[in-house]
XYZ file of C-alpha atoms in Angstrom:
595
model
C -16.235 15.712 -114.953
C -12.675 15.327 -113.657
C -11.792 11.726 -112.928
C -9.464 11.867 -109.954
C -9.110 8.050 -109.917
C -7.850 6.722 -113.265
C -10.134 4.362 -115.105
C -8.380 1.383 -116.674
C -9.425 0.129 -120.085
C -8.965 -3.315 -121.623
C -7.009 -5.081 -118.882
C -10.099 -6.142 -116.943
C -11.576 -7.554 -120.092
C -9.136 -10.355 -120.766
C -11.255 -12.904 -118.847
C -14.418 -11.667 -120.516
C -13.410 -12.289 -124.117
C -13.690 -16.105 -124.257
C -17.152 -15.972 -122.655
C -18.364 -13.437 -125.211
C -16.947 -15.267 -128.178
C -18.491 -18.551 -127.089
C -21.791 -16.859 -126.531
C -21.864 -15.599 -130.095
C -21.733 -19.056 -131.648
C -25.008 -19.964 -133.422
C -26.408 -23.483 -133.942
C -27.553 -23.270 -137.556
C -26.915 -21.514 -140.839
C -30.561 -20.553 -141.616
C -30.234 -21.452 -145.339
C -33.337 -21.378 -147.527
C -35.255 -24.621 -147.464
C -33.775 -25.681 -144.147
C -35.802 -25.076 -140.979
C -34.340 -22.125 -139.041
C -32.562 -23.079 -135.872
C -32.151 -21.054 -132.790
C -29.194 -18.686 -132.708
C -27.596 -17.279 -129.520
C -26.507 -13.694 -129.016
C -25.273 -11.500 -126.192
C -26.862 -8.274 -124.953
C -23.976 -5.942 -124.298
C -22.975 -3.171 -122.204
C -20.997 -5.822 -120.466
C -23.224 -8.912 -120.461
C -26.624 -7.731 -119.285
C -28.618 -10.417 -117.453
C -32.227 -10.367 -116.274
C -33.705 -8.479 -119.290
C -36.836 -9.724 -121.033
C -36.453 -10.529 -124.739
C -38.821 -11.757 -127.449
C -38.436 -12.301 -131.173
C -41.127 -12.146 -133.863
C -41.530 -15.923 -133.970
C -42.146 -16.217 -130.261
C -38.670 -17.064 -129.015
C -38.590 -15.344 -125.624
C -37.192 -15.412 -122.101
C -34.715 -13.601 -119.836
C -31.147 -12.931 -120.752
C -28.981 -15.274 -118.660
C -25.955 -14.607 -116.473
C -23.788 -14.380 -119.591
C -26.212 -11.861 -121.183
C -27.332 -14.470 -123.719
C -30.626 -14.418 -125.596
C -32.083 -16.666 -128.331
C -33.361 -15.616 -131.731
C -34.091 -16.903 -135.189
C -32.000 -15.503 -138.004
C -33.812 -12.651 -139.715
C -36.052 -11.926 -136.740
C -36.086 -8.661 -134.803
C -35.554 -9.068 -131.082
C -37.257 -6.749 -128.577
C -35.817 -6.087 -125.101
C -37.575 -4.576 -122.083
C -37.515 -4.292 -118.278
C -40.945 -4.005 -116.716
C -42.678 -1.319 -118.758
C -39.360 0.283 -119.780
C -38.743 -0.435 -123.476
C -35.081 -0.703 -124.484
C -35.876 -1.133 -128.174
C -35.450 -3.804 -130.818
C -32.893 -4.842 -133.398
C -32.336 -7.623 -135.861
C -30.909 -10.706 -134.133
C -27.134 -10.775 -134.157
C -24.261 -12.255 -132.157
C -24.051 -9.008 -130.253
C -26.721 -6.357 -129.674
C -25.943 -3.114 -127.877
C -27.765 0.092 -127.025
C -26.403 1.491 -130.314
C -28.643 -0.882 -132.284
C -31.533 -0.708 -129.825
C -31.767 3.082 -130.159
C -31.323 3.040 -133.919
C -28.101 5.014 -133.708
C -24.734 4.674 -135.473
C -22.571 6.413 -132.879
C -22.109 5.207 -129.301
C -21.856 8.821 -128.120
C -25.360 9.650 -129.413
C -27.396 10.958 -126.513
C -30.041 8.202 -126.646
C -27.264 5.564 -126.483
C -25.514 7.279 -123.603
C -28.849 7.606 -121.774
C -29.538 3.896 -122.117
C -26.026 3.071 -120.975
C -26.492 5.252 -117.886
C -29.782 3.562 -117.097
C -28.479 -0.017 -117.436
C -25.345 0.629 -115.424
C -27.219 2.544 -112.723
C -29.575 -0.376 -111.988
C -26.888 -3.068 -111.695
C -27.811 -5.190 -108.686
C -24.393 -5.146 -106.970
C -23.061 -1.908 -108.584
C -19.960 -3.807 -109.710
C -19.805 -3.470 -113.457
C -16.660 -5.541 -113.658
C -18.754 -8.708 -113.355
C -21.431 -7.609 -115.771
C -24.832 -5.965 -115.305
C -27.476 -7.883 -113.439
C -31.117 -6.730 -113.314
C -32.683 -8.329 -110.227
C -36.165 -9.879 -110.092
C -37.226 -7.129 -107.671
C -36.022 -4.485 -110.091
C -38.008 -6.067 -112.935
C -41.064 -6.162 -110.756
C -40.644 -2.568 -109.602
C -40.168 -1.448 -113.219
C -43.778 -2.346 -113.991
C -45.587 0.924 -114.433
C -42.324 2.829 -115.026
C -41.403 4.431 -118.341
C -38.289 6.106 -119.735
C -37.789 7.965 -123.017
C -34.086 7.721 -123.888
C -34.512 10.549 -126.403
C -36.138 12.946 -123.945
C -34.508 16.194 -122.920
C -35.721 15.500 -119.408
C -34.240 12.020 -119.291
C -31.855 12.651 -116.364
C -34.594 14.134 -114.220
C -36.865 11.217 -115.013
C -34.049 8.724 -114.412
C -33.658 9.834 -110.808
C -37.208 8.792 -110.017
C -36.968 5.511 -111.976
C -33.694 4.361 -110.335
C -35.002 5.333 -106.884
C -38.040 3.119 -107.596
C -36.394 0.009 -109.050
C -32.849 0.089 -107.578
C -33.138 2.187 -104.412
C -29.804 3.372 -103.041
C -27.935 2.967 -106.321
C -25.816 5.872 -107.561
C -26.547 7.325 -110.987
C -23.547 6.691 -113.279
C -22.112 9.699 -115.099
C -22.180 9.967 -118.874
C -18.415 9.651 -119.332
C -18.185 6.690 -116.920
C -21.032 5.022 -118.811
C -19.263 5.530 -122.139
C -15.913 4.405 -120.716
C -17.419 1.194 -119.401
C -19.174 0.512 -122.746
C -15.826 0.977 -124.449
C -14.464 -1.916 -122.412
C -17.015 -4.309 -123.886
C -16.493 -2.827 -127.349
C -12.767 -3.474 -127.085
C -13.216 -6.928 -125.621
C -15.212 -8.296 -128.589
C -12.883 -6.841 -131.270
C -14.192 -3.345 -131.822
C -15.512 -2.536 -135.308
C -14.247 -5.890 -136.569
C -17.153 -7.438 -134.677
C -19.632 -4.593 -134.088
C -20.983 -2.370 -136.839
C -19.824 0.965 -135.462
C -16.677 2.792 -134.415
C -16.043 4.465 -131.054
C -14.903 8.044 -131.738
C -13.219 9.983 -128.949
C -11.659 6.863 -127.390
C -8.285 5.132 -128.086
C -7.935 2.522 -130.797
C -8.250 -1.027 -129.653
C -5.176 -3.036 -128.673
C -3.615 -0.613 -126.189
C -4.318 -0.412 -122.484
C -5.342 3.092 -121.467
C -6.422 4.920 -118.389
C -8.860 7.830 -118.669
C -7.261 10.439 -116.398
C -9.370 13.485 -117.302
C -12.665 14.167 -119.012
C -15.112 17.040 -119.262
C -18.241 16.316 -121.282
C -19.716 19.776 -120.532
C -23.017 18.245 -119.510
C -24.086 20.880 -116.976
C -27.396 22.764 -117.073
C -27.947 25.173 -119.907
C -26.601 28.599 -119.091
C -24.311 27.355 -116.324
C -20.588 28.053 -116.128
C -17.921 25.417 -116.755
C -16.974 23.322 -113.783
C -14.883 25.600 -111.522
C -12.984 22.630 -110.081
C -11.517 22.120 -113.541
C -11.455 25.456 -115.393
C -9.950 28.834 -114.512
C -10.393 32.056 -116.497
C -7.752 34.316 -117.932
C -9.189 37.855 -117.880
C -8.277 41.160 -119.447
C -5.703 41.924 -122.114
C -2.803 39.984 -120.694
C 0.521 41.190 -119.229
C 1.301 44.802 -120.088
C -2.079 45.021 -121.840
C -0.442 43.704 -124.991
C -3.077 41.284 -126.185
C -1.632 38.176 -124.532
C 1.741 38.629 -126.202
C 0.183 38.515 -129.676
C -1.363 41.966 -130.049
C -4.830 40.405 -129.913
C -7.880 42.671 -129.884
C -10.283 41.057 -127.448
C -10.982 41.562 -123.752
C -11.201 38.173 -122.063
C -14.044 37.884 -119.499
C -15.924 35.263 -117.520
C -19.314 36.615 -118.575
C -22.013 34.090 -119.556
C -22.287 36.103 -122.762
C -18.801 34.831 -123.630
C -18.616 31.416 -121.928
C -21.354 29.005 -120.778
C -22.729 25.483 -121.151
C -25.450 24.903 -123.725
C -26.950 21.590 -124.952
C -24.000 19.514 -123.742
C -21.307 21.822 -125.219
C -18.929 24.395 -123.889
C -19.737 27.598 -125.764
C -17.024 30.283 -126.167
C -18.272 33.340 -128.045
C -16.365 36.353 -129.319
C -18.659 39.374 -129.402
C -18.677 42.916 -130.727
C -22.246 44.017 -130.090
C -21.789 47.449 -131.579
C -19.444 48.795 -134.317
C -16.825 50.037 -134.549
C -14.899 47.050 -133.296
C -11.496 48.203 -132.067
C -8.201 47.003 -130.608
C -8.257 46.491 -126.816
C -10.872 49.154 -126.260
C -13.464 46.818 -124.672
C -15.581 46.629 -127.840
C -14.600 42.984 -128.537
C -14.988 40.412 -125.737
C -14.313 36.681 -125.607
C -13.108 33.991 -123.155
C -10.012 31.916 -122.409
C -10.155 28.904 -120.033
C -7.276 26.990 -118.519
C -6.801 23.941 -116.253
C -3.752 25.484 -114.599
C -3.325 24.190 -111.001
C -6.477 22.016 -111.431
C -5.337 19.465 -114.003
C -1.773 19.065 -115.167
C -0.300 16.063 -116.865
C 2.732 14.660 -118.672
C 2.250 12.514 -121.792
C -0.937 10.983 -123.068
C -3.575 10.830 -125.744
C -5.572 14.113 -125.819
C -8.918 14.016 -127.662
C -11.387 16.849 -128.195
C -14.467 17.256 -130.349
C -14.713 20.903 -131.427
C -16.620 23.049 -133.882
C -14.443 26.146 -134.336
C -15.408 29.491 -135.823
C -13.686 30.543 -139.047
C -14.788 34.142 -139.498
C -12.435 36.878 -140.629
C -9.994 37.789 -137.880
C -10.812 34.845 -135.613
C -8.172 32.622 -133.962
C -9.717 29.761 -131.915
C -7.345 27.337 -130.209
C -7.068 24.196 -128.058
C -3.584 24.002 -126.677
C -1.279 23.359 -123.703
C 1.404 25.274 -121.767
C 4.085 24.073 -119.378
C 2.671 23.909 -115.861
C 5.355 26.219 -114.471
C 4.121 29.093 -116.693
C 3.190 32.291 -114.893
C 1.897 35.032 -117.176
C 3.925 38.209 -116.766
C 6.513 36.465 -114.608
C 9.963 37.968 -114.336
C 11.399 34.547 -113.577
C 12.863 33.166 -116.854
C 11.841 29.552 -116.405
C 8.231 30.713 -115.912
C 8.191 32.691 -119.147
C 7.138 31.690 -122.642
C 8.643 29.956 -124.583
C 10.892 28.370 -121.948
C 7.805 26.576 -120.498
C 6.953 24.978 -123.871
C 3.726 25.152 -125.866
C 1.805 22.497 -127.806
C -0.952 23.727 -130.089
C -3.297 20.802 -130.718
C -5.698 22.955 -132.751
C -5.412 26.419 -134.240
C -7.702 27.854 -136.874
C -7.156 31.381 -138.152
C -8.446 33.532 -140.978
C -6.333 36.552 -141.703
C -6.866 36.544 -145.461
C -8.415 39.963 -145.909
C -9.407 40.931 -149.492
C -8.679 37.407 -150.824
C -11.761 35.224 -151.082
C -9.756 32.339 -152.503
C -7.292 32.397 -149.589
C -10.138 32.807 -147.118
C -11.723 29.677 -148.468
C -8.524 27.771 -147.789
C -8.090 29.309 -144.335
C -11.616 28.241 -143.345
C -10.720 24.634 -144.269
C -7.258 24.552 -142.620
C -6.393 22.889 -139.314
C -3.024 23.867 -137.884
C -0.895 22.431 -135.090
C 2.419 23.727 -133.731
C 5.017 23.456 -130.942
C 7.097 26.306 -129.410
C 10.118 25.978 -127.138
C 13.417 27.580 -126.055
C 16.725 26.201 -127.281
C 19.134 27.097 -124.444
C 22.058 26.739 -126.822
C 20.754 29.804 -128.660
C 19.700 31.604 -125.469
C 22.253 30.516 -122.871
C 21.629 33.156 -120.234
C 18.883 31.719 -118.012
C 18.293 35.144 -116.491
C 17.175 36.609 -119.863
C 14.028 36.309 -121.919
C 14.543 33.456 -124.347
C 12.345 35.143 -127.004
C 14.378 38.341 -126.866
C 17.603 36.335 -126.944
C 16.524 34.634 -130.157
C 16.260 31.190 -128.658
C 12.570 30.583 -129.456
C 12.013 27.798 -131.951
C 8.769 26.499 -133.377
C 7.413 23.991 -135.882
C 3.916 24.058 -137.402
C 1.964 22.127 -139.990
C -1.542 22.240 -141.408
C -4.066 20.092 -143.223
C -6.625 21.530 -145.633
C -9.973 19.674 -145.437
C -12.690 19.460 -148.067
C -15.215 21.584 -146.134
C -14.979 24.571 -143.819
C -14.226 23.536 -140.259
C -17.144 25.528 -138.814
C -19.743 23.475 -140.717
C -19.555 20.527 -138.291
C -17.736 19.147 -135.257
C -14.220 17.811 -135.880
C -12.247 15.398 -133.661
C -8.701 16.398 -132.847
C -6.509 13.667 -131.394
C -2.960 14.241 -130.174
C -0.454 11.688 -128.937
C 2.303 13.009 -126.712
C 5.073 10.720 -125.551
C 8.588 11.377 -124.254
C 9.804 10.905 -127.864
C 7.307 12.723 -130.099
C 4.034 14.621 -130.528
C 1.570 13.769 -133.250
C -1.796 15.356 -134.087
C -4.643 14.074 -136.246
C -8.015 15.474 -137.309
C -10.853 13.047 -137.932
C -8.325 10.195 -138.035
C -5.865 11.821 -140.490
C -2.472 12.639 -139.010
C -0.952 15.906 -140.226
C 1.597 16.936 -137.550
C 4.586 15.047 -136.117
C 7.627 16.272 -134.283
C 10.360 14.312 -132.535
C 11.339 15.579 -129.090
C 15.089 16.106 -128.831
C 15.896 15.809 -125.094
C 19.009 17.933 -125.461
C 17.095 21.011 -126.700
C 13.403 20.298 -125.988
C 13.333 19.278 -122.314
C 10.238 21.481 -121.896
C 8.160 18.635 -123.393
C 9.207 16.176 -120.682
C 7.443 18.176 -117.997
C 3.810 18.608 -116.979
C 1.457 20.827 -118.981
C -2.037 22.266 -118.500
C -4.835 22.710 -121.073
C -6.311 25.890 -122.610
C -9.354 26.708 -124.741
C -9.957 30.141 -126.201
C -11.260 32.253 -129.046
C -8.890 35.087 -129.819
C -9.555 37.846 -132.317
C -6.881 39.628 -134.399
C -3.208 39.639 -133.529
C -0.304 37.635 -134.871
C -2.345 34.957 -136.612
C -5.887 36.205 -136.259
C -5.314 39.217 -138.523
C -1.661 39.024 -139.442
C -1.131 42.014 -137.080
C -3.455 44.168 -139.170
C -6.013 46.335 -137.332
C -9.749 45.686 -137.734
C -10.903 46.247 -141.324
C -14.578 46.760 -140.601
C -15.770 43.597 -142.400
C -15.319 41.234 -139.427
C -18.616 39.613 -138.385
C -19.797 38.762 -134.889
C -20.664 36.687 -132.954
C -17.984 34.059 -133.598
C -18.617 30.907 -131.517
C -16.611 27.803 -130.691
C -18.470 24.702 -129.495
C -16.587 22.023 -127.535
C -18.422 18.701 -127.091
C -15.765 17.102 -124.856
C -12.154 17.086 -123.838
C -10.562 13.768 -122.748
C -7.043 12.789 -121.767
C -5.891 9.174 -121.644
C -2.576 7.662 -120.536
C -1.173 4.233 -121.360
C -1.503 1.933 -118.392
C 1.827 1.155 -116.748
C 3.484 3.865 -118.820
C 2.396 7.014 -117.027
C 4.464 9.988 -115.954
C 5.348 8.562 -112.568
C 7.553 5.833 -113.992
C 11.156 6.870 -113.250
C 13.437 7.169 -116.294
C 16.005 4.424 -116.768
C 18.916 6.857 -116.992
C 19.947 9.430 -114.414
C 19.512 13.126 -115.238
C 22.352 14.864 -117.044
C 23.677 18.358 -116.282
C 25.218 20.583 -118.932
C 27.325 23.612 -118.061
C 26.152 26.666 -119.978
C 28.531 29.302 -118.664
C 30.828 30.367 -115.823
C 31.041 34.077 -115.113
C 31.670 36.636 -112.399
C 31.735 40.338 -111.817
C 35.423 39.963 -112.593
C 35.986 39.469 -116.359
C 38.065 36.348 -115.715
C 36.566 33.994 -113.122
C 39.966 32.454 -112.457
C 41.159 35.856 -111.208
C 38.276 36.348 -108.810
C 39.256 37.599 -105.385
C 37.581 38.223 -102.049
C 34.340 40.081 -102.524
C 33.814 38.881 -106.129
C 30.867 36.601 -106.935
C 31.424 33.627 -109.215
C 28.381 32.038 -110.850
C 27.799 28.970 -113.031
C 24.682 28.474 -115.156
C 23.557 24.914 -115.814
C 20.697 23.197 -117.599
C 19.445 19.647 -117.043
C 17.753 17.260 -119.392
C 14.708 17.212 -117.090
C 13.395 19.108 -114.037
C 15.495 18.803 -110.896
C 14.876 18.982 -107.196
C 16.960 21.865 -105.728
C 20.564 20.628 -105.989
C 23.010 20.423 -103.148
C 26.152 22.377 -103.919
C 29.610 22.904 -102.405
C 31.998 25.481 -103.845
C 35.617 25.326 -102.905
C 34.605 22.934 -100.189
C 32.055 25.368 -98.753
C 28.361 25.945 -99.273
C 26.931 28.108 -102.028
C 25.809 31.612 -101.184
C 23.151 31.630 -103.881
C 21.041 29.020 -105.710
C 18.309 30.282 -108.069
C 16.183 28.958 -110.859
C 14.094 25.829 -110.957
C 12.978 23.027 -113.202
C 15.810 22.523 -115.697
C 17.599 25.883 -115.483
C 19.729 26.761 -112.458
C 22.280 29.376 -111.399
C 24.656 28.651 -108.543
C 26.935 31.295 -107.089
C 29.409 32.008 -104.306
C 30.689 35.334 -103.069
C 34.343 34.773 -102.274
C 35.655 35.495 -98.787
C 39.375 34.946 -99.489
C 39.582 31.450 -97.989
C 39.140 29.721 -101.334
C 42.062 28.111 -103.183
C 43.686 30.468 -105.684
C 43.420 30.103 -109.440
C 40.716 27.495 -109.648
C 37.383 27.118 -107.807
C 35.508 23.819 -107.944
C 31.699 23.681 -107.956
C 30.565 20.214 -106.802
C 26.887 19.519 -107.458
C 24.761 16.655 -106.137
C 21.289 16.493 -107.652
C 18.249 14.339 -108.407
C 15.206 14.675 -110.649
C 11.587 14.832 -109.635
C 11.394 11.008 -109.556
C 14.250 10.923 -107.018
C 16.642 9.452 -109.564
C 20.088 10.677 -108.539
C 22.498 12.016 -111.142
C 26.252 11.523 -111.278
C 28.163 14.040 -109.202
C 29.388 16.817 -111.480
C 32.323 19.080 -110.804
C 32.711 22.356 -112.740
C 35.708 24.597 -112.225
C 36.404 28.230 -112.943
C 39.045 27.405 -115.487
C 36.200 26.253 -117.763
C 36.715 22.492 -117.524
C 33.757 20.286 -116.767
C 31.662 17.484 -118.123
C 29.667 18.498 -121.204
C 31.007 22.043 -121.558
C 29.200 23.695 -124.484
C 30.057 27.296 -123.695
C 33.533 28.172 -122.353
């Protein structure tokens, strides 16, 4: 599900914390030989009021407006609404659906189902003030049942909510989890509760959830088309997506579908021999291009990648101005920038020991164009030798395909870090003078490639590759720090750097009528089309975009001789104006790095 309205975490909880802490204070210590005294706890997914409770020794009642219930230390406490059993747990200062369902993970399906149920029957549908189960809802719940473990839970829930809270909207799974996270953070996270909250930010930082797909559609369905696009075929020039990969990308359900709450991407070769770009190997590549693009944030995904010989699964991001096969330089790779949150590849043919390491290795990388090494913005940066990259890997104890792994990346204007299962293994500082690509918006990609640069080390199929090779994706989530999102204007104005001044005359200072004089500039961040005067007159050509621009004038003889001034007024995408810059054809300007 794509959340078009950001959901704020933590900030709304400040007023809740004192109430919850006070509610957790017991009245006795329950020591042996001393009569047990009544303790007080809180039923949480936000304080839940109006729920029946009863302990083994007969302490019973309804949770109050603060979600409080009474219990004797050592007793189990049972909770229910009408004939709907929520479960039981040993009395504690806080009890949540995690304990009531006997789970250890808040993202377990039974927990999520109970969260959805409780939030969907809130009397005023305003979870910010807690969850209230009305008397009429309790009465209507008599004769109703729900199995939170059932595969048909959501179908059953529709009927139950219609019966006990008519008109209420069913809360989505990710919204239910996000709201539960608020309460978890408010009471001190795992310092207070006996579980962690994987897939969400650590406590202590205010975050907004700006994007999430939990892949919770019906089995066999396609991924949400409002979020995901498909790349199809063999890529530009049929060259295996620039990497000499073998597979044909399709949108067939055989290669991409939803199953059991996961996105399933499968590389297939149903019949040998499996060849290179001959249609024998198929797979899928999904992108959020034009549907979801973002700048900076915490990116979290839970993935079970394949590790078979020749496979190359990835979760990554490209600059949003990328257009595959484009002839426009600032739309080409690597000028757009690339962040590889997760790559797994096994190209270790004939080496079982190396294959064992490859199957346990998580790799992350970044690719970009250094315009100092590739100054001509009209040329391909890769061909010019301006492409730079940094990669790093972590070798785990077990093969990555044996279970789901959680990748978590943090991308700020200053750095990118990546961790797997809580262990950081990649970090790179962003140098604004050479890595401006990473201060722009990006889109997400998920794919399973076969062969090619990393998949097979450019070797052709060896005949011992096995298929199918399947990647499972449980969820993808993107968070941004509240009050620190991409729309905040930078404190400093953008800066232009002159790359070159040239003309069809070898010496621009000798240009005469009919000659065209051009300057190439780069900026430290994307610009709105600049306003330019040349020799006191308008430019005859402005091309480029983003951070790379070319500005030219064809001389008509009216210009001053010997020196031609280019005066440029500009602003960035946040409307922050830069200082006026004047470049001249004698090579003098601010920040000249190429004569």
